Amino acid sequence: MGLRVKPTYRQRRFGAEVRKLRERAGLSVGESAAVMGMQQSHISSVEAGRTSLSEERLRRLAGRVSGVSSTYVDALLELGQRSGKGWWSVYRDRIRPSFLDIAELEAGAERIVNYEPMFVPMLLQTEAYGTANFKGGYVRPSPERQELESEFRLRRQGVLHGEAPPRYHAIIHEAALHARFGSREMMRDQLLRLIEASRLPHVTIQVLPFDGAVPFGTPFNLIEPKVAELGTVVVPHIEKSLYLGDVDSLDRYNRWFANLSEMALPPVDAEVRPEAHSAKDSLGLIQRLLYPLL
């Protein structure tokens, strides 16, 4: 099998984790090649994400590192050997690589958290809202590009409706719910979609109110597989999204999200009767914004 020309983020992350194992074992590239019965050039290709590593060889390397759990090694194997031919594969070379990377990460996630200060999160957008938002961006895409990316966004939402969906927790700043990119009907449908999504048992939605004394801040996604240590923080940017997988970044963003969750209103609970809402909560705020749109 030839070397990958354009490894995905997942493949590059696997290589980076192999390199960390080698360094923790105190081995040079040549020494690790001897341990695993490989050529040095092969090790370099693995660490660059251009090729994978067999289970036997990875376990040999992990065996030289003290304190490495079998759970971590199993999860790392799954990361490296997971087929990259998911639903998103048909969009390869047709859509931005960062879109493909995040879809691939979501497909292997057990937990996804998302903070959005200015927009409704993509996994919760209606088609009309997403299209209006996309048209209002910095770049003016062609109609064909708009249709393709709209289709891709909708297919991404399937991660919340599969047989074993991840736990999904979104915190949305109130500012995002006041912004209108299209008609009143479009925004009304989007607010109703949030209430509808909250009925899914694995979905939690909170609103961070204006009076929460929190600046808008930067949006981010934290995507975790079975082992949180292998999680990734994705910080979107107009030019190039930032992907962070080091332990310090994961801890930092987890703390930030926990703090935001404490400052946000209680989660949307569409099953609670109106008279049971004794204090301001996320559902009450969304309903208040809905009334002028009816």
PDB file of C-alpha atoms in Angstrom:
ATOM      1  CA  MET A   1       0.000   0.000   0.000  1.00  0.00           C
ATOM      2  CA  GLY A   2       1.365   3.422  -0.974  1.00  0.00           C
ATOM      3  CA  LEU A   3       1.860   6.310   1.404  1.00  0.00           C
ATOM      4  CA  ARG A   4      -0.976   8.770   1.890  1.00  0.00           C
ATOM      5  CA  VAL A   5      -0.471  12.047   0.085  1.00  0.00           C
ATOM      6  CA  LYS A   6      -3.053  14.006   2.095  1.00  0.00           C
ATOM      7  CA  PRO A   7      -3.533  12.376   5.499  1.00  0.00           C
ATOM      8  CA  THR A   8      -6.618  13.476   7.408  1.00  0.00           C
ATOM      9  CA  TYR A   9      -6.450  15.064  10.833  1.00  0.00           C
ATOM     10  CA  ARG A  10      -7.385  11.715  12.404  1.00  0.00           C
ATOM     11  CA  GLN A  11      -4.488   9.997  10.647  1.00  0.00           C
ATOM     12  CA  ARG A  12      -2.065  12.768  11.587  1.00  0.00           C
ATOM     13  CA  ARG A  13      -3.279  12.583  15.193  1.00  0.00           C
ATOM     14  CA  PHE A  14      -2.624   8.844  15.297  1.00  0.00           C
ATOM     15  CA  GLY A  15       0.925   9.484  14.092  1.00  0.00           C
ATOM     16  CA  ALA A  16       1.417  12.199  16.695  1.00  0.00           C
ATOM     17  CA  GLU A  17       0.280   9.827  19.460  1.00  0.00           C
ATOM     18  CA  VAL A  18       2.707   7.155  18.233  1.00  0.00           C
ATOM     19  CA  ARG A  19       5.498   9.732  18.366  1.00  0.00           C
ATOM     20  CA  LYS A  20       4.510  10.653  21.947  1.00  0.00           C
ATOM     21  CA  LEU A  21       4.640   6.970  22.947  1.00  0.00           C
ATOM     22  CA  ARG A  22       8.105   6.648  21.409  1.00  0.00           C
ATOM     23  CA  GLU A  23       9.355   9.745  23.204  1.00  0.00           C
ATOM     24  CA  ARG A  24       7.861   8.623  26.522  1.00  0.00           C
ATOM     25  CA  ALA A  25       9.720   5.346  26.085  1.00  0.00           C
ATOM     26  CA  GLY A  26      12.931   7.316  25.593  1.00  0.00           C
ATOM     27  CA  LEU A  27      13.532   5.748  22.187  1.00  0.00           C
ATOM     28  CA  SER A  28      15.031   7.292  19.091  1.00  0.00           C
ATOM     29  CA  VAL A  29      13.428   6.599  15.723  1.00  0.00           C
ATOM     30  CA  GLY A  30      16.095   3.964  15.045  1.00  0.00           C
ATOM     31  CA  GLU A  31      15.629   2.313  18.449  1.00  0.00           C
ATOM     32  CA  SER A  32      11.847   2.184  18.097  1.00  0.00           C
ATOM     33  CA  ALA A  33      12.246   0.691  14.629  1.00  0.00           C
ATOM     34  CA  ALA A  34      14.313  -2.116  16.168  1.00  0.00           C
ATOM     35  CA  VAL A  35      11.706  -2.687  18.899  1.00  0.00           C
ATOM     36  CA  MET A  36       8.901  -2.994  16.343  1.00  0.00           C
ATOM     37  CA  GLY A  37      10.888  -4.757  13.637  1.00  0.00           C
ATOM     38  CA  MET A  38      10.515  -1.962  11.105  1.00  0.00           C
ATOM     39  CA  GLN A  39      12.638   0.327   9.005  1.00  0.00           C
ATOM     40  CA  GLN A  40      13.302   3.858  10.264  1.00  0.00           C
ATOM     41  CA  SER A  41      11.644   5.355   7.202  1.00  0.00           C
ATOM     42  CA  HIS A  42       8.456   3.442   8.030  1.00  0.00           C
ATOM     43  CA  ILE A  43       8.412   4.882  11.566  1.00  0.00           C
ATOM     44  CA  SER A  44       8.789   8.397  10.177  1.00  0.00           C
ATOM     45  CA  SER A  45       5.891   7.804   7.785  1.00  0.00           C
ATOM     46  CA  VAL A  46       3.693   6.494  10.621  1.00  0.00           C
ATOM     47  CA  GLU A  47       4.451   9.526  12.781  1.00  0.00           C
ATOM     48  CA  ALA A  48       3.616  11.847   9.878  1.00  0.00           C
ATOM     49  CA  GLY A  49       0.246  10.138   9.399  1.00  0.00           C
ATOM     50  CA  ARG A  50       1.159   8.838   5.953  1.00  0.00           C
ATOM     51  CA  THR A  51       0.649   5.181   6.887  1.00  0.00           C
ATOM     52  CA  SER A  52      -0.717   3.132   9.759  1.00  0.00           C
ATOM     53  CA  LEU A  53       0.741   0.642  12.225  1.00  0.00           C
ATOM     54  CA  SER A  54      -0.256  -2.941  12.960  1.00  0.00           C
ATOM     55  CA  GLU A  55      -1.749  -3.857  16.338  1.00  0.00           C
ATOM     56  CA  GLU A  56       1.200  -6.118  17.180  1.00  0.00           C
ATOM     57  CA  ARG A  57       3.771  -3.400  16.553  1.00  0.00           C
ATOM     58  CA  LEU A  58       1.826  -0.729  18.415  1.00  0.00           C
ATOM     59  CA  ARG A  59       1.480  -2.993  21.449  1.00  0.00           C
ATOM     60  CA  ARG A  60       5.222  -3.699  21.362  1.00  0.00           C
ATOM     61  CA  LEU A  61       5.925   0.017  21.499  1.00  0.00           C
ATOM     62  CA  ALA A  62       3.302   0.681  24.204  1.00  0.00           C
ATOM     63  CA  GLY A  63       4.821  -2.139  26.263  1.00  0.00           C
ATOM     64  CA  ARG A  64       7.999  -0.095  26.604  1.00  0.00           C
ATOM     65  CA  VAL A  65       6.108   2.790  28.266  1.00  0.00           C
ATOM     66  CA  SER A  66       5.161   2.574  31.916  1.00  0.00           C
ATOM     67  CA  GLY A  67       1.707   3.694  32.972  1.00  0.00           C
ATOM     68  CA  VAL A  68       0.013   3.239  29.592  1.00  0.00           C
ATOM     69  CA  SER A  69      -3.395   1.639  30.085  1.00  0.00           C
ATOM     70  CA  SER A  70      -4.767  -1.053  27.812  1.00  0.00           C
ATOM     71  CA  THR A  71      -7.879   1.126  27.396  1.00  0.00           C
ATOM     72  CA  TYR A  72      -5.757   3.894  25.888  1.00  0.00           C
ATOM     73  CA  VAL A  73      -3.935   1.480  23.580  1.00  0.00           C
ATOM     74  CA  ASP A  74      -7.242  -0.042  22.417  1.00  0.00           C
ATOM     75  CA  ALA A  75      -8.643   3.423  21.709  1.00  0.00           C
ATOM     76  CA  LEU A  76      -5.476   4.439  19.877  1.00  0.00           C
ATOM     77  CA  LEU A  77      -5.696   1.316  17.734  1.00  0.00           C
ATOM     78  CA  GLU A  78      -9.294   2.160  16.895  1.00  0.00           C
ATOM     79  CA  LEU A  79      -8.220   5.688  15.956  1.00  0.00           C
ATOM     80  CA  GLY A  80      -5.494   4.427  13.650  1.00  0.00           C
ATOM     81  CA  GLN A  81      -7.360   1.536  12.083  1.00  0.00           C
ATOM     82  CA  ARG A  82     -10.777   3.143  11.723  1.00  0.00           C
ATOM     83  CA  SER A  83     -11.846   3.185   8.120  1.00  0.00           C
ATOM     84  CA  GLY A  84     -11.831   6.653   6.667  1.00  0.00           C
ATOM     85  CA  LYS A  85     -14.541   5.688   4.182  1.00  0.00           C
ATOM     86  CA  GLY A  86     -17.558   7.131   5.956  1.00  0.00           C
ATOM     87  CA  TRP A  87     -20.425   9.048   4.368  1.00  0.00           C
ATOM     88  CA  TRP A  88     -18.135  12.066   4.029  1.00  0.00           C
ATOM     89  CA  SER A  89     -15.762  10.230   1.686  1.00  0.00           C
ATOM     90  CA  VAL A  90     -17.828  11.064  -1.384  1.00  0.00           C
ATOM     91  CA  TYR A  91     -17.140  14.749  -0.704  1.00  0.00           C
ATOM     92  CA  ARG A  92     -13.352  14.366  -0.727  1.00  0.00           C
ATOM     93  CA  ASP A  93     -11.690  16.780  -3.177  1.00  0.00           C
ATOM     94  CA  ARG A  94     -15.042  18.582  -3.475  1.00  0.00           C
ATOM     95  CA  ILE A  95     -15.229  20.317  -0.111  1.00  0.00           C
ATOM     96  CA  ARG A  96     -12.838  21.912   2.354  1.00  0.00           C
ATOM     97  CA  PRO A  97     -10.602  19.392   4.187  1.00  0.00           C
ATOM     98  CA  SER A  98     -11.499  20.948   7.560  1.00  0.00           C
ATOM     99  CA  PHE A  99     -15.154  20.020   6.973  1.00  0.00           C
ATOM    100  CA  LEU A 100     -14.144  16.423   6.280  1.00  0.00           C
ATOM    101  CA  ASP A 101     -11.868  16.293   9.331  1.00  0.00           C
ATOM    102  CA  ILE A 102     -14.559  17.374  11.778  1.00  0.00           C
ATOM    103  CA  ALA A 103     -17.131  14.985  10.287  1.00  0.00           C
ATOM    104  CA  GLU A 104     -14.670  12.109  10.660  1.00  0.00           C
ATOM    105  CA  LEU A 105     -13.970  13.050  14.284  1.00  0.00           C
ATOM    106  CA  GLU A 106     -17.682  13.282  15.067  1.00  0.00           C
ATOM    107  CA  ALA A 107     -18.237   9.806  13.614  1.00  0.00           C
ATOM    108  CA  GLY A 108     -15.974   8.325  16.309  1.00  0.00           C
ATOM    109  CA  ALA A 109     -17.136  10.542  19.171  1.00  0.00           C
ATOM    110  CA  GLU A 110     -18.781   9.571  22.432  1.00  0.00           C
ATOM    111  CA  ARG A 111     -19.090  13.177  23.639  1.00  0.00           C
ATOM    112  CA  ILE A 112     -19.309  16.476  21.776  1.00  0.00           C
ATOM    113  CA  VAL A 113     -19.540  19.868  23.459  1.00  0.00           C
ATOM    114  CA  ASN A 114     -19.980  23.090  21.547  1.00  0.00           C
ATOM    115  CA  TYR A 115     -19.974  26.767  22.514  1.00  0.00           C
ATOM    116  CA  GLU A 116     -21.369  29.216  19.960  1.00  0.00           C
ATOM    117  CA  PRO A 117     -21.505  32.955  20.729  1.00  0.00           C
ATOM    118  CA  MET A 118     -22.967  34.280  17.458  1.00  0.00           C
ATOM    119  CA  PHE A 119     -24.684  31.450  15.559  1.00  0.00           C
ATOM    120  CA  VAL A 120     -26.832  28.424  16.207  1.00  0.00           C
ATOM    121  CA  PRO A 121     -24.493  25.374  16.208  1.00  0.00           C
ATOM    122  CA  MET A 122     -24.245  23.648  12.861  1.00  0.00           C
ATOM    123  CA  LEU A 123     -25.531  20.322  14.213  1.00  0.00           C
ATOM    124  CA  LEU A 124     -28.747  22.096  15.270  1.00  0.00           C
ATOM    125  CA  GLN A 125     -29.361  24.340  12.262  1.00  0.00           C
ATOM    126  CA  THR A 126     -32.332  24.119   9.952  1.00  0.00           C
ATOM    127  CA  GLU A 127     -31.530  23.999   6.261  1.00  0.00           C
ATOM    128  CA  ALA A 128     -32.901  27.516   5.714  1.00  0.00           C
ATOM    129  CA  TYR A 129     -30.942  29.014   8.616  1.00  0.00           C
ATOM    130  CA  GLY A 130     -27.711  27.336   7.537  1.00  0.00           C
ATOM    131  CA  THR A 131     -28.103  28.511   3.950  1.00  0.00           C
ATOM    132  CA  ALA A 132     -28.877  32.105   4.986  1.00  0.00           C
ATOM    133  CA  ASN A 133     -25.915  32.094   7.368  1.00  0.00           C
ATOM    134  CA  PHE A 134     -23.601  30.711   4.709  1.00  0.00           C
ATOM    135  CA  LYS A 135     -24.715  33.297   2.129  1.00  0.00           C
ATOM    136  CA  GLY A 136     -24.014  36.090   4.587  1.00  0.00           C
ATOM    137  CA  GLY A 137     -20.401  35.032   5.153  1.00  0.00           C
ATOM    138  CA  TYR A 138     -17.205  36.721   4.049  1.00  0.00           C
ATOM    139  CA  VAL A 139     -16.960  34.596   0.892  1.00  0.00           C
ATOM    140  CA  ARG A 140     -19.595  34.720  -1.824  1.00  0.00           C
ATOM    141  CA  PRO A 141     -19.783  31.101  -3.026  1.00  0.00           C
ATOM    142  CA  SER A 142     -21.264  29.966  -6.289  1.00  0.00           C
ATOM    143  CA  PRO A 143     -24.779  28.456  -6.236  1.00  0.00           C
ATOM    144  CA  GLU A 144     -23.221  25.032  -6.828  1.00  0.00           C
ATOM    145  CA  ARG A 145     -20.887  25.450  -3.834  1.00  0.00           C
ATOM    146  CA  GLN A 146     -23.772  26.633  -1.669  1.00  0.00           C
ATOM    147  CA  GLU A 147     -25.827  23.576  -2.556  1.00  0.00           C
ATOM    148  CA  LEU A 148     -22.922  21.200  -1.937  1.00  0.00           C
ATOM    149  CA  GLU A 149     -21.996  22.632   1.461  1.00  0.00           C
ATOM    150  CA  SER A 150     -25.643  22.832   2.539  1.00  0.00           C
ATOM    151  CA  GLU A 151     -26.033  19.155   1.676  1.00  0.00           C
ATOM    152  CA  PHE A 152     -22.886  18.324   3.623  1.00  0.00           C
ATOM    153  CA  ARG A 153     -24.036  20.260   6.707  1.00  0.00           C
ATOM    154  CA  LEU A 154     -27.354  18.420   6.766  1.00  0.00           C
ATOM    155  CA  ARG A 155     -25.641  15.050   6.461  1.00  0.00           C
ATOM    156  CA  ARG A 156     -23.344  15.975   9.365  1.00  0.00           C
ATOM    157  CA  GLN A 157     -26.413  16.288  11.573  1.00  0.00           C
ATOM    158  CA  GLY A 158     -27.015  12.574  11.134  1.00  0.00           C
ATOM    159  CA  VAL A 159     -24.452  11.942  13.889  1.00  0.00           C
ATOM    160  CA  LEU A 160     -27.139  12.912  16.426  1.00  0.00           C
ATOM    161  CA  HIS A 161     -29.667  10.474  15.029  1.00  0.00           C
ATOM    162  CA  GLY A 162     -27.716   7.234  14.591  1.00  0.00           C
ATOM    163  CA  GLU A 163     -27.976   4.002  16.545  1.00  0.00           C
ATOM    164  CA  ALA A 164     -25.332   5.009  19.103  1.00  0.00           C
ATOM    165  CA  PRO A 165     -25.179   8.816  18.996  1.00  0.00           C
ATOM    166  CA  PRO A 166     -22.665  10.759  21.075  1.00  0.00           C
ATOM    167  CA  ARG A 167     -23.700  12.837  24.077  1.00  0.00           C
ATOM    168  CA  TYR A 168     -24.061  16.352  22.720  1.00  0.00           C
ATOM    169  CA  HIS A 169     -24.064  19.507  24.858  1.00  0.00           C
ATOM    170  CA  ALA A 170     -24.409  22.917  23.227  1.00  0.00           C
ATOM    171  CA  ILE A 171     -24.200  26.319  24.911  1.00  0.00           C
ATOM    172  CA  ILE A 172     -25.534  29.126  22.713  1.00  0.00           C
ATOM    173  CA  HIS A 173     -25.142  32.798  23.566  1.00  0.00           C
ATOM    174  CA  GLU A 174     -28.420  34.706  23.573  1.00  0.00           C
ATOM    175  CA  ALA A 175     -26.954  36.987  20.888  1.00  0.00           C
ATOM    176  CA  ALA A 176     -27.148  34.123  18.391  1.00  0.00           C
ATOM    177  CA  LEU A 177     -30.884  33.814  18.965  1.00  0.00           C
ATOM    178  CA  HIS A 178     -31.547  37.512  18.290  1.00  0.00           C
ATOM    179  CA  ALA A 179     -29.616  37.663  15.004  1.00  0.00           C
ATOM    180  CA  ARG A 180     -31.759  37.253  11.894  1.00  0.00           C
ATOM    181  CA  PHE A 181     -30.276  36.193   8.591  1.00  0.00           C
ATOM    182  CA  GLY A 182     -33.564  35.680   6.793  1.00  0.00           C
ATOM    183  CA  SER A 183     -37.283  35.934   7.361  1.00  0.00           C
ATOM    184  CA  ARG A 184     -39.187  35.853  10.642  1.00  0.00           C
ATOM    185  CA  GLU A 185     -40.526  32.436   9.651  1.00  0.00           C
ATOM    186  CA  MET A 186     -37.005  31.099   9.167  1.00  0.00           C
ATOM    187  CA  MET A 187     -35.901  32.236  12.624  1.00  0.00           C
ATOM    188  CA  ARG A 188     -39.098  30.906  14.198  1.00  0.00           C
ATOM    189  CA  ASP A 189     -38.470  27.499  12.637  1.00  0.00           C
ATOM    190  CA  GLN A 190     -34.898  27.573  13.914  1.00  0.00           C
ATOM    191  CA  LEU A 191     -35.972  28.292  17.492  1.00  0.00           C
ATOM    192  CA  LEU A 192     -38.527  25.503  17.287  1.00  0.00           C
ATOM    193  CA  ARG A 193     -35.781  23.182  16.031  1.00  0.00           C
ATOM    194  CA  LEU A 194     -33.801  23.848  19.211  1.00  0.00           C
ATOM    195  CA  ILE A 195     -36.780  22.836  21.344  1.00  0.00           C
ATOM    196  CA  GLU A 196     -37.329  19.750  19.200  1.00  0.00           C
ATOM    197  CA  ALA A 197     -33.656  18.703  19.434  1.00  0.00           C
ATOM    198  CA  SER A 198     -33.716  19.075  23.220  1.00  0.00           C
ATOM    199  CA  ARG A 199     -36.176  16.185  23.370  1.00  0.00           C
ATOM    200  CA  LEU A 200     -33.451  13.780  22.283  1.00  0.00           C
ATOM    201  CA  PRO A 201     -32.180  12.039  25.441  1.00  0.00           C
ATOM    202  CA  HIS A 202     -28.526  12.538  24.537  1.00  0.00           C
ATOM    203  CA  VAL A 203     -28.833  16.257  23.673  1.00  0.00           C
ATOM    204  CA  THR A 204     -28.427  19.122  26.162  1.00  0.00           C
ATOM    205  CA  ILE A 205     -28.969  22.740  25.096  1.00  0.00           C
ATOM    206  CA  GLN A 206     -28.319  25.790  27.264  1.00  0.00           C
ATOM    207  CA  VAL A 207     -28.579  29.499  26.553  1.00  0.00           C
ATOM    208  CA  LEU A 208     -26.025  31.943  27.935  1.00  0.00           C
ATOM    209  CA  PRO A 209     -27.999  35.154  28.595  1.00  0.00           C
ATOM    210  CA  PHE A 210     -26.846  38.700  27.984  1.00  0.00           C
ATOM    211  CA  ASP A 211     -26.961  39.317  31.723  1.00  0.00           C
ATOM    212  CA  GLY A 212     -24.595  36.432  32.386  1.00  0.00           C
ATOM    213  CA  ALA A 213     -21.649  38.862  32.518  1.00  0.00           C
ATOM    214  CA  VAL A 214     -19.707  36.783  29.965  1.00  0.00           C
ATOM    215  CA  PRO A 215     -18.091  38.232  26.826  1.00  0.00           C
ATOM    216  CA  PHE A 216     -19.051  36.576  23.570  1.00  0.00           C
ATOM    217  CA  GLY A 217     -15.691  34.842  23.284  1.00  0.00           C
ATOM    218  CA  THR A 218     -14.590  32.373  20.629  1.00  0.00           C
ATOM    219  CA  PRO A 219     -16.658  29.409  19.454  1.00  0.00           C
ATOM    220  CA  PHE A 220     -15.200  25.945  19.903  1.00  0.00           C
ATOM    221  CA  ASN A 221     -16.034  22.257  19.631  1.00  0.00           C
ATOM    222  CA  LEU A 222     -14.595  19.606  21.918  1.00  0.00           C
ATOM    223  CA  ILE A 223     -14.904  16.138  20.397  1.00  0.00           C
ATOM    224  CA  GLU A 224     -14.071  13.137  22.565  1.00  0.00           C
ATOM    225  CA  PRO A 225     -13.820   9.445  21.597  1.00  0.00           C
ATOM    226  CA  LYS A 226     -13.951   6.653  24.189  1.00  0.00           C
ATOM    227  CA  VAL A 227     -10.734   7.871  25.814  1.00  0.00           C
ATOM    228  CA  ALA A 228     -10.927  11.591  26.594  1.00  0.00           C
ATOM    229  CA  GLU A 229      -7.146  11.897  26.288  1.00  0.00           C
ATOM    230  CA  LEU A 230      -7.557  11.361  22.544  1.00  0.00           C
ATOM    231  CA  GLY A 231     -10.069  14.193  22.240  1.00  0.00           C
ATOM    232  CA  THR A 232      -9.694  17.227  19.991  1.00  0.00           C
ATOM    233  CA  VAL A 233     -10.636  20.875  20.399  1.00  0.00           C
ATOM    234  CA  VAL A 234     -11.641  22.520  17.119  1.00  0.00           C
ATOM    235  CA  VAL A 235     -11.551  26.330  17.124  1.00  0.00           C
ATOM    236  CA  PRO A 236     -13.074  27.538  13.834  1.00  0.00           C
ATOM    237  CA  HIS A 237     -11.517  30.394  11.897  1.00  0.00           C
ATOM    238  CA  ILE A 238     -12.298  31.996   8.569  1.00  0.00           C
ATOM    239  CA  GLU A 239      -8.868  31.107   7.182  1.00  0.00           C
ATOM    240  CA  LYS A 240      -7.986  27.828   8.867  1.00  0.00           C
ATOM    241  CA  SER A 241      -9.518  26.103  11.873  1.00  0.00           C
ATOM    242  CA  LEU A 242      -7.280  25.299  14.824  1.00  0.00           C
ATOM    243  CA  TYR A 243      -7.077  21.662  15.971  1.00  0.00           C
ATOM    244  CA  LEU A 244      -5.740  21.097  19.489  1.00  0.00           C
ATOM    245  CA  GLY A 245      -5.090  17.666  20.946  1.00  0.00           C
ATOM    246  CA  ASP A 246      -2.576  18.224  23.724  1.00  0.00           C
ATOM    247  CA  VAL A 247      -3.585  17.452  27.303  1.00  0.00           C
ATOM    248  CA  ASP A 248      -3.254  21.059  28.485  1.00  0.00           C
ATOM    249  CA  SER A 249      -5.602  22.359  25.785  1.00  0.00           C
ATOM    250  CA  LEU A 250      -8.142  19.613  26.435  1.00  0.00           C
ATOM    251  CA  ASP A 251      -8.130  20.372  30.159  1.00  0.00           C
ATOM    252  CA  ARG A 252      -8.347  24.122  29.565  1.00  0.00           C
ATOM    253  CA  TYR A 253     -11.302  23.964  27.183  1.00  0.00           C
ATOM    254  CA  ASN A 254     -13.100  21.434  29.381  1.00  0.00           C
ATOM    255  CA  ARG A 255     -12.779  23.892  32.281  1.00  0.00           C
ATOM    256  CA  TRP A 256     -13.982  26.783  30.142  1.00  0.00           C
ATOM    257  CA  PHE A 257     -17.001  24.810  29.010  1.00  0.00           C
ATOM    258  CA  ALA A 258     -17.810  23.775  32.589  1.00  0.00           C
ATOM    259  CA  ASN A 259     -17.647  27.431  33.655  1.00  0.00           C
ATOM    260  CA  LEU A 260     -19.890  28.490  30.774  1.00  0.00           C
ATOM    261  CA  SER A 261     -22.365  25.756  31.692  1.00  0.00           C
ATOM    262  CA  GLU A 262     -22.554  27.060  35.259  1.00  0.00           C
ATOM    263  CA  MET A 263     -23.186  30.623  34.044  1.00  0.00           C
ATOM    264  CA  ALA A 264     -25.740  29.604  31.403  1.00  0.00           C
ATOM    265  CA  LEU A 265     -29.435  29.142  32.107  1.00  0.00           C
ATOM    266  CA  PRO A 266     -30.695  25.661  33.036  1.00  0.00           C
ATOM    267  CA  PRO A 267     -31.006  23.363  29.983  1.00  0.00           C
ATOM    268  CA  VAL A 268     -33.990  23.366  27.653  1.00  0.00           C
ATOM    269  CA  ASP A 269     -36.512  20.816  28.919  1.00  0.00           C
ATOM    270  CA  ALA A 270     -39.504  20.750  26.588  1.00  0.00           C
ATOM    271  CA  GLU A 271     -41.316  18.188  28.755  1.00  0.00           C
ATOM    272  CA  VAL A 272     -41.658  20.480  31.772  1.00  0.00           C
ATOM    273  CA  ARG A 273     -45.034  22.226  32.027  1.00  0.00           C
ATOM    274  CA  PRO A 274     -44.892  26.049  31.839  1.00  0.00           C
ATOM    275  CA  GLU A 275     -46.156  26.515  35.388  1.00  0.00           C
ATOM    276  CA  ALA A 276     -43.268  24.395  36.679  1.00  0.00           C
ATOM    277  CA  HIS A 277     -40.706  26.982  35.579  1.00  0.00           C
ATOM    278  CA  SER A 278     -40.091  28.756  38.873  1.00  0.00           C
ATOM    279  CA  ALA A 279     -36.942  30.506  37.629  1.00  0.00           C
ATOM    280  CA  LYS A 280     -35.546  31.829  34.362  1.00  0.00           C
ATOM    281  CA  ASP A 281     -34.314  29.003  32.158  1.00  0.00           C
ATOM    282  CA  SER A 282     -33.222  28.316  28.578  1.00  0.00           C
ATOM    283  CA  LEU A 283     -36.631  27.146  27.375  1.00  0.00           C
ATOM    284  CA  GLY A 284     -38.364  30.224  28.803  1.00  0.00           C
ATOM    285  CA  LEU A 285     -35.913  32.525  27.033  1.00  0.00           C
ATOM    286  CA  ILE A 286     -36.398  30.737  23.694  1.00  0.00           C
ATOM    287  CA  GLN A 287     -40.180  30.873  24.087  1.00  0.00           C
ATOM    288  CA  ARG A 288     -40.007  34.598  24.855  1.00  0.00           C
ATOM    289  CA  LEU A 289     -38.079  35.152  21.619  1.00  0.00           C
ATOM    290  CA  LEU A 290     -40.606  33.024  19.737  1.00  0.00           C
ATOM    291  CA  TYR A 291     -43.671  35.091  20.612  1.00  0.00           C
ATOM    292  CA  PRO A 292     -42.867  38.102  18.351  1.00  0.00           C
ATOM    293  CA  LEU A 293     -42.229  35.699  15.454  1.00  0.00           C
ATOM    294  CA  LEU A 294     -45.615  33.958  15.596  1.00  0.00           C
TER     295      LEU A 294
END
